[in-house]
Amino acid sequence: ESANNGVVRIDDIDVGAHLWNDYVDAAADASFYHRIEWKELNERTFGHQAFYLAHSDEGRINGILPLIMIRSRIFGRLLCSLPFLNYCGPSAVDAATTGLLVAEASRIAEREAANYLELRALRVCDDALPVSTEKISLTVPLATDHETIWTGFTSKHRNNIRRSYKT
């Protein structure tokens, strides 16, 4: 076990990327936003530094926490999971693993002199951390049939969608 209690950083998108995404695909509390491809997008497109943390036990990933460091002249240094998204907090098999991931995120925030550590999670990750409930996220179930979704829109909404295809 590593000095970080099994928490490792995925630095190379090619090394461990398939294991990361395999975990995301199987985890009930992981979303599309947890996928490894967001790492490369944030690094290459925006120039942000990524800290993608995974808890590994016997070669198997038990939890993940994607983090991005944003350096802003206005807001300072923000270590966030993930910027531009409403939620993408830790995903783990149990509360103990979540705790290990959050503890490592706190160590990184301190080491990197972050002004803020913002875990955009659907639930409280650590009772010792301050919690903000200012963001609201709505989830709407969608029918599997596209025709049902389409006919569920008002005629005005359907016309606006058709008009967008013409421009």
PDB file of C-alpha atoms in Angstrom:
ATOM      1  CA  GLU A   1       0.000   0.000   0.000  1.00  0.00           C
ATOM      2  CA  SER A   2       1.275   3.456  -0.855  1.00  0.00           C
ATOM      3  CA  ALA A   3       2.031   6.274   1.564  1.00  0.00           C
ATOM      4  CA  ASN A   4      -1.361   7.698   0.565  1.00  0.00           C
ATOM      5  CA  ASN A   5      -3.331   4.622   1.719  1.00  0.00           C
ATOM      6  CA  GLY A   6      -3.787   3.185  -1.759  1.00  0.00           C
ATOM      7  CA  VAL A   7      -4.616   6.516  -3.427  1.00  0.00           C
ATOM      8  CA  VAL A   8      -2.616   7.059  -6.603  1.00  0.00           C
ATOM      9  CA  ARG A   9      -2.596   9.822  -9.198  1.00  0.00           C
ATOM     10  CA  ILE A  10      -3.341   8.898 -12.807  1.00  0.00           C
ATOM     11  CA  ASP A  11      -0.848  11.097 -14.662  1.00  0.00           C
ATOM     12  CA  ASP A  12      -0.806   9.525 -18.108  1.00  0.00           C
ATOM     13  CA  ILE A  13      -4.135   9.295 -19.878  1.00  0.00           C
ATOM     14  CA  ASP A  14      -2.959   6.086 -21.599  1.00  0.00           C
ATOM     15  CA  VAL A  15      -1.882   4.386 -18.368  1.00  0.00           C
ATOM     16  CA  GLY A  16      -4.894   3.332 -16.383  1.00  0.00           C
ATOM     17  CA  ALA A  17      -7.417   5.116 -18.621  1.00  0.00           C
ATOM     18  CA  HIS A  18      -9.298   1.933 -19.447  1.00  0.00           C
ATOM     19  CA  LEU A  19      -9.320   0.862 -15.767  1.00  0.00           C
ATOM     20  CA  TRP A  20     -10.619   4.309 -14.795  1.00  0.00           C
ATOM     21  CA  ASN A  21     -13.434   4.241 -17.368  1.00  0.00           C
ATOM     22  CA  ASP A  22     -14.259   0.608 -16.542  1.00  0.00           C
ATOM     23  CA  TYR A  23     -14.799   1.742 -12.947  1.00  0.00           C
ATOM     24  CA  VAL A  24     -16.951   4.700 -14.101  1.00  0.00           C
ATOM     25  CA  ASP A  25     -19.091   2.448 -16.293  1.00  0.00           C
ATOM     26  CA  ALA A  26     -19.749   0.038 -13.408  1.00  0.00           C
ATOM     27  CA  ALA A  27     -20.163   2.493 -10.502  1.00  0.00           C
ATOM     28  CA  ALA A  28     -23.712   3.479  -9.578  1.00  0.00           C
ATOM     29  CA  ASP A  29     -22.625   6.907  -8.271  1.00  0.00           C
ATOM     30  CA  ALA A  30     -20.334   7.836 -11.189  1.00  0.00           C
ATOM     31  CA  SER A  31     -21.492   9.874 -14.167  1.00  0.00           C
ATOM     32  CA  PHE A  32     -20.400  10.774 -17.674  1.00  0.00           C
ATOM     33  CA  TYR A  33     -18.471  13.659 -16.107  1.00  0.00           C
ATOM     34  CA  HIS A  34     -16.222  11.228 -14.226  1.00  0.00           C
ATOM     35  CA  ARG A  35     -14.794   9.797 -17.483  1.00  0.00           C
ATOM     36  CA  ILE A  36     -11.037  10.164 -18.017  1.00  0.00           C
ATOM     37  CA  GLU A  37     -11.491  12.113 -21.267  1.00  0.00           C
ATOM     38  CA  TRP A  38     -12.365  15.233 -19.226  1.00  0.00           C
ATOM     39  CA  LYS A  39      -8.781  15.176 -17.918  1.00  0.00           C
ATOM     40  CA  GLU A  40      -7.280  15.680 -21.346  1.00  0.00           C
ATOM     41  CA  LEU A  41      -9.910  18.257 -22.282  1.00  0.00           C
ATOM     42  CA  ASN A  42      -9.109  20.383 -19.217  1.00  0.00           C
ATOM     43  CA  GLU A  43      -5.339  20.037 -19.672  1.00  0.00           C
ATOM     44  CA  ARG A  44      -5.086  20.622 -23.419  1.00  0.00           C
ATOM     45  CA  THR A  45      -7.970  22.983 -24.061  1.00  0.00           C
ATOM     46  CA  PHE A  46      -7.840  25.137 -20.940  1.00  0.00           C
ATOM     47  CA  GLY A  47      -4.255  24.551 -19.759  1.00  0.00           C
ATOM     48  CA  HIS A  48      -5.389  23.472 -16.289  1.00  0.00           C
ATOM     49  CA  GLN A  49      -3.420  21.052 -14.139  1.00  0.00           C
ATOM     50  CA  ALA A  50      -5.277  17.789 -13.472  1.00  0.00           C
ATOM     51  CA  PHE A  51      -5.078  15.580 -10.397  1.00  0.00           C
ATOM     52  CA  TYR A  52      -7.027  12.414 -11.152  1.00  0.00           C
ATOM     53  CA  LEU A  53      -7.003  10.319  -7.995  1.00  0.00           C
ATOM     54  CA  ALA A  54      -7.841   6.631  -7.846  1.00  0.00           C
ATOM     55  CA  HIS A  55      -7.924   4.315  -4.870  1.00  0.00           C
ATOM     56  CA  SER A  56      -6.455   0.990  -5.874  1.00  0.00           C
ATOM     57  CA  ASP A  57      -6.449  -2.247  -3.933  1.00  0.00           C
ATOM     58  CA  GLU A  58      -4.819  -5.324  -5.467  1.00  0.00           C
ATOM     59  CA  GLY A  59      -4.896  -3.759  -8.946  1.00  0.00           C
ATOM     60  CA  ARG A  60      -8.594  -2.964  -8.775  1.00  0.00           C
ATOM     61  CA  ILE A  61      -9.969   0.582  -8.617  1.00  0.00           C
ATOM     62  CA  ASN A  62     -12.310   1.086  -5.649  1.00  0.00           C
ATOM     63  CA  GLY A  63     -12.855   4.815  -5.980  1.00  0.00           C
ATOM     64  CA  ILE A  64     -12.000   7.870  -8.034  1.00  0.00           C
ATOM     65  CA  LEU A  65     -11.881  11.633  -7.608  1.00  0.00           C
ATOM     66  CA  PRO A  66     -11.094  13.904 -10.574  1.00  0.00           C
ATOM     67  CA  LEU A  67      -9.657  17.294  -9.619  1.00  0.00           C
ATOM     68  CA  ILE A  68      -8.621  20.305 -11.688  1.00  0.00           C
ATOM     69  CA  MET A  69      -6.489  23.221 -10.470  1.00  0.00           C
ATOM     70  CA  ILE A  70      -7.700  26.555 -11.813  1.00  0.00           C
ATOM     71  CA  ARG A  71      -5.479  29.589 -11.445  1.00  0.00           C
ATOM     72  CA  SER A  72      -7.485  32.786 -11.664  1.00  0.00           C
ATOM     73  CA  ARG A  73      -6.391  36.381 -11.171  1.00  0.00           C
ATOM     74  CA  ILE A  74      -9.800  37.116  -9.688  1.00  0.00           C
ATOM     75  CA  PHE A  75     -10.525  34.032  -7.564  1.00  0.00           C
ATOM     76  CA  GLY A  76      -7.022  32.750  -6.838  1.00  0.00           C
ATOM     77  CA  ARG A  77      -6.169  29.065  -6.913  1.00  0.00           C
ATOM     78  CA  LEU A  78      -9.138  26.703  -6.909  1.00  0.00           C
ATOM     79  CA  LEU A  79      -8.837  22.907  -6.768  1.00  0.00           C
ATOM     80  CA  CYS A  80     -12.189  21.716  -8.089  1.00  0.00           C
ATOM     81  CA  SER A  81     -14.047  18.557  -9.045  1.00  0.00           C
ATOM     82  CA  LEU A  82     -14.784  19.534 -11.873  1.00  0.00           C
ATOM     83  CA  PRO A  83     -14.955  23.105 -13.159  1.00  0.00           C
ATOM     84  CA  PHE A  84     -17.811  24.094 -15.483  1.00  0.00           C
ATOM     85  CA  LEU A  85     -19.932  21.176 -14.179  1.00  0.00           C
ATOM     86  CA  ASN A  86     -22.509  21.068 -11.387  1.00  0.00           C
ATOM     87  CA  TYR A  87     -21.255  17.834  -9.892  1.00  0.00           C
ATOM     88  CA  CYS A  88     -18.433  15.341 -10.213  1.00  0.00           C
ATOM     89  CA  GLY A  89     -17.385  14.495  -6.679  1.00  0.00           C
ATOM     90  CA  PRO A  90     -15.766  11.361  -5.346  1.00  0.00           C
ATOM     91  CA  SER A  91     -17.159   8.028  -6.461  1.00  0.00           C
ATOM     92  CA  ALA A  92     -16.235   5.106  -4.243  1.00  0.00           C
ATOM     93  CA  VAL A  93     -17.333   1.652  -3.135  1.00  0.00           C
ATOM     94  CA  ASP A  94     -17.685   2.783   0.496  1.00  0.00           C
ATOM     95  CA  ALA A  95     -17.405   5.751   2.855  1.00  0.00           C
ATOM     96  CA  ALA A  96     -13.906   4.761   3.997  1.00  0.00           C
ATOM     97  CA  THR A  97     -12.592   4.934   0.428  1.00  0.00           C
ATOM     98  CA  THR A  98     -14.335   8.279  -0.077  1.00  0.00           C
ATOM     99  CA  GLY A  99     -12.576   9.506   3.059  1.00  0.00           C
ATOM    100  CA  LEU A 100      -9.171   8.437   1.717  1.00  0.00           C
ATOM    101  CA  LEU A 101      -9.789  10.239  -1.588  1.00  0.00           C
ATOM    102  CA  VAL A 102     -10.980  13.424   0.159  1.00  0.00           C
ATOM    103  CA  ALA A 103      -8.005  13.349   2.541  1.00  0.00           C
ATOM    104  CA  GLU A 104      -5.621  13.121  -0.416  1.00  0.00           C
ATOM    105  CA  ALA A 105      -7.466  15.989  -2.149  1.00  0.00           C
ATOM    106  CA  SER A 106      -6.995  18.068   1.010  1.00  0.00           C
ATOM    107  CA  ARG A 107      -3.257  17.257   1.047  1.00  0.00           C
ATOM    108  CA  ILE A 108      -2.939  18.280  -2.610  1.00  0.00           C
ATOM    109  CA  ALA A 109      -4.834  21.536  -1.964  1.00  0.00           C
ATOM    110  CA  GLU A 110      -2.466  22.357   0.900  1.00  0.00           C
ATOM    111  CA  ARG A 111       0.673  21.354  -1.016  1.00  0.00           C
ATOM    112  CA  GLU A 112      -0.384  23.332  -4.118  1.00  0.00           C
ATOM    113  CA  ALA A 113      -1.365  26.383  -2.007  1.00  0.00           C
ATOM    114  CA  ALA A 114      -4.969  26.312  -3.231  1.00  0.00           C
ATOM    115  CA  ASN A 115      -7.222  29.018  -1.822  1.00  0.00           C
ATOM    116  CA  TYR A 116     -10.203  26.675  -2.100  1.00  0.00           C
ATOM    117  CA  LEU A 117     -10.939  22.974  -2.409  1.00  0.00           C
ATOM    118  CA  GLU A 118     -14.354  22.575  -3.987  1.00  0.00           C
ATOM    119  CA  LEU A 119     -15.811  19.069  -4.183  1.00  0.00           C
ATOM    120  CA  ARG A 120     -18.918  19.297  -6.324  1.00  0.00           C
ATOM    121  CA  ALA A 121     -20.633  16.249  -4.932  1.00  0.00           C
ATOM    122  CA  LEU A 122     -24.237  15.159  -4.577  1.00  0.00           C
ATOM    123  CA  ARG A 123     -23.716  14.383  -0.890  1.00  0.00           C
ATOM    124  CA  VAL A 124     -21.486  15.554   1.966  1.00  0.00           C
ATOM    125  CA  CYS A 125     -18.037  13.958   1.613  1.00  0.00           C
ATOM    126  CA  ASP A 126     -16.483  14.953   4.918  1.00  0.00           C
ATOM    127  CA  ASP A 127     -18.258  16.495   7.909  1.00  0.00           C
ATOM    128  CA  ALA A 128     -15.124  18.529   8.716  1.00  0.00           C
ATOM    129  CA  LEU A 129     -15.293  20.434   5.406  1.00  0.00           C
ATOM    130  CA  PRO A 130     -17.579  23.445   4.893  1.00  0.00           C
ATOM    131  CA  VAL A 131     -20.632  22.734   2.742  1.00  0.00           C
ATOM    132  CA  SER A 132     -22.417  25.040   0.320  1.00  0.00           C
ATOM    133  CA  THR A 133     -25.905  24.307  -0.957  1.00  0.00           C
ATOM    134  CA  GLU A 134     -26.086  27.261  -3.368  1.00  0.00           C
ATOM    135  CA  LYS A 135     -26.159  25.154  -6.544  1.00  0.00           C
ATOM    136  CA  ILE A 136     -29.282  23.340  -7.619  1.00  0.00           C
ATOM    137  CA  SER A 137     -29.277  20.403 -10.002  1.00  0.00           C
ATOM    138  CA  LEU A 138     -32.392  18.864 -11.507  1.00  0.00           C
ATOM    139  CA  THR A 139     -32.587  15.368 -12.923  1.00  0.00           C
ATOM    140  CA  VAL A 140     -35.346  14.500 -15.333  1.00  0.00           C
ATOM    141  CA  PRO A 141     -36.067  10.930 -16.405  1.00  0.00           C
ATOM    142  CA  LEU A 142     -36.152  10.508 -20.178  1.00  0.00           C
ATOM    143  CA  ALA A 143     -38.099   7.970 -22.175  1.00  0.00           C
ATOM    144  CA  THR A 144     -36.004   5.505 -24.165  1.00  0.00           C
ATOM    145  CA  ASP A 145     -38.063   6.183 -27.304  1.00  0.00           C
ATOM    146  CA  HIS A 146     -37.063   9.380 -29.132  1.00  0.00           C
ATOM    147  CA  GLU A 147     -40.589   9.813 -30.537  1.00  0.00           C
ATOM    148  CA  THR A 148     -42.038   9.935 -27.016  1.00  0.00           C
ATOM    149  CA  ILE A 149     -39.525  12.620 -26.055  1.00  0.00           C
ATOM    150  CA  TRP A 150     -40.233  14.608 -29.254  1.00  0.00           C
ATOM    151  CA  THR A 151     -44.018  14.559 -28.828  1.00  0.00           C
ATOM    152  CA  GLY A 152     -43.592  15.584 -25.196  1.00  0.00           C
ATOM    153  CA  PHE A 153     -42.310  18.976 -26.338  1.00  0.00           C
ATOM    154  CA  THR A 154     -44.784  21.777 -27.060  1.00  0.00           C
ATOM    155  CA  SER A 155     -45.326  22.630 -30.724  1.00  0.00           C
ATOM    156  CA  LYS A 156     -43.506  25.938 -30.194  1.00  0.00           C
ATOM    157  CA  HIS A 157     -40.504  24.105 -28.728  1.00  0.00           C
ATOM    158  CA  ARG A 158     -40.486  21.623 -31.652  1.00  0.00           C
ATOM    159  CA  ASN A 159     -40.587  24.548 -34.119  1.00  0.00           C
ATOM    160  CA  ASN A 160     -37.650  26.218 -32.349  1.00  0.00           C
ATOM    161  CA  ILE A 161     -35.663  22.992 -32.584  1.00  0.00           C
ATOM    162  CA  ARG A 162     -36.491  22.632 -36.315  1.00  0.00           C
ATOM    163  CA  ARG A 163     -35.489  26.290 -36.865  1.00  0.00           C
ATOM    164  CA  SER A 164     -32.088  25.673 -35.224  1.00  0.00           C
ATOM    165  CA  TYR A 165     -31.357  22.962 -37.795  1.00  0.00           C
ATOM    166  CA  LYS A 166     -31.965  25.437 -40.632  1.00  0.00           C
ATOM    167  CA  THR A 167     -29.378  27.982 -39.435  1.00  0.00           C
TER     168      THR A 167
END
